[in-house]
Amino acid sequence: DPKIIQKPKYLVAVTGSEKILICEQYLGHNAMYWYRQSAKKPLEFMFSYSYQKLMDNQTASSRFQPQSSKKNHLDLQITALKPDDSATYFCASSQGLGGSYEQYFGPGTRLTVL
Amino acid sequence: GEQVEQRPPHLSVPEGDSAVIICTYTDSATAYFYWYKQEPGAGLQLLMSVFSNVDRKEEQGLTVLLNKKDKQLSLNLTAAHPGDSAVYFCVGYGGSGNKLIFGTGTLLSVKP
């Protein structure tokens, strides 16, 4: 059974709209993350959460808002979508924060903004 | 901030041969290193983690070497098989900013 679930797998949106990417982990981890993989850049860190609290935000735009309704959920709301937001978004989790804790990744949500 | 350069970007080897991927990092304070594998349309699978107090680690046909003096990390897949075909990422953690810094990836093709 998949331990980290991301929904949907594929998402197509129009410019200016809003979408929510879902992530649930069943590893019992306390830290969760979002990463973005686009054609033009290496995989890049966006956010980290620990015990449902935002710990680090490396995203310049406030259009990206993580939401944690439960300890094992970390959704990503993206507003006012732009074509440059097209990318695959990966959710990850780890037992704790810090480099000694290995991060495990979900299968990703591929977002295309037209 | 930390940067991780990875080479080669593409690597093709016959089945049974070895494949070597090399990464160079910039921040000597980087304390943790990882190798991930990404198959087409899939997420990232953690292959191995290496802490900076280790020079060499071997697991299941994979060998990771860490040269802190040259700030270089390598992954050697011995006796590669077609199922090893994927994109491989080296990743650093620590140094400037507590987050994973990904290399640019190496697309490995293993020909039967």
PDB file of C-alpha atoms in Angstrom, chain A residues 9 35 37 42-43 45 56 58 90 98-107, chain B residues 32 34 36 38 41-44 46 49 51 89 93 98-100 102-104:
ATOM      1  CA  LYS A   9      -1.996  12.602 -10.049  1.00  0.00           C
ATOM      2  CA  TYR A  35       8.935  20.317  -3.308  1.00  0.00           C
ATOM      3  CA  GLN A  37      10.106  19.909 -10.003  1.00  0.00           C
ATOM      4  CA  PRO A  42      16.340  21.143 -10.252  1.00  0.00           C
ATOM      5  CA  LEU A  43      13.943  19.890  -7.636  1.00  0.00           C
ATOM      6  CA  PHE A  45      12.313  22.878  -1.607  1.00  0.00           C
ATOM      7  CA  ASP A  56      10.518  27.004   6.750  1.00  0.00           C
ATOM      8  CA  GLN A  58      11.401  29.133   0.662  1.00  0.00           C
ATOM      9  CA  PHE A  90       6.045  16.400  -4.581  1.00  0.00           C
ATOM     10  CA  GLY A  98      16.954  17.676  10.324  1.00  0.00           C
ATOM     11  CA  GLY A  99      19.349  15.939   7.985  1.00  0.00           C
ATOM     12  CA  SER A 100      19.599  12.781  10.064  1.00  0.00           C
ATOM     13  CA  TYR A 101      15.956  12.031   9.238  1.00  0.00           C
ATOM     14  CA  GLU A 102      15.476  10.523   5.805  1.00  0.00           C
ATOM     15  CA  GLN A 103      12.761  12.077   3.680  1.00  0.00           C
ATOM     16  CA  TYR A 104      10.332   9.891   1.743  1.00  0.00           C
ATOM     17  CA  PHE A 105       8.509  11.219  -1.272  1.00  0.00           C
ATOM     18  CA  GLY A 106       5.037  10.770  -2.671  1.00  0.00           C
ATOM     19  CA  PRO A 107       4.342  10.048  -6.355  1.00  0.00           C
TER      20      PRO A 107
ATOM     21  CA  TYR B  32      24.210  14.685   5.114  1.00  0.00           C
ATOM     22  CA  TYR B  34      21.424  11.147  -0.122  1.00  0.00           C
ATOM     23  CA  TYR B  36      17.434   9.164  -4.868  1.00  0.00           C
ATOM     24  CA  GLN B  38      13.238   8.529 -10.019  1.00  0.00           C
ATOM     25  CA  GLY B  41       6.271   9.255 -13.985  1.00  0.00           C
ATOM     26  CA  ALA B  42       7.070   8.186 -10.450  1.00  0.00           C
ATOM     27  CA  GLY B  43       8.149   9.752  -7.193  1.00  0.00           C
ATOM     28  CA  LEU B  44      11.609   9.683  -5.726  1.00  0.00           C
ATOM     29  CA  LEU B  46      15.517   6.871  -1.463  1.00  0.00           C
ATOM     30  CA  SER B  49      21.846   8.077   2.944  1.00  0.00           C
ATOM     31  CA  PHE B  51      26.527  11.076   6.798  1.00  0.00           C
ATOM     32  CA  PHE B  89      19.714  12.579  -7.956  1.00  0.00           C
ATOM     33  CA  TYR B  93      21.447  18.634   3.461  1.00  0.00           C
ATOM     34  CA  ASN B  98      18.355  23.238   6.628  1.00  0.00           C
ATOM     35  CA  LYS B  99      16.784  21.806   3.515  1.00  0.00           C
ATOM     36  CA  LEU B 100      17.497  19.269   0.799  1.00  0.00           C
ATOM     37  CA  PHE B 102      19.132  18.539  -5.233  1.00  0.00           C
ATOM     38  CA  GLY B 103      21.614  17.979  -7.999  1.00  0.00           C
ATOM     39  CA  THR B 104      20.491  18.331 -11.585  1.00  0.00           C
TER      40      THR B 104
END
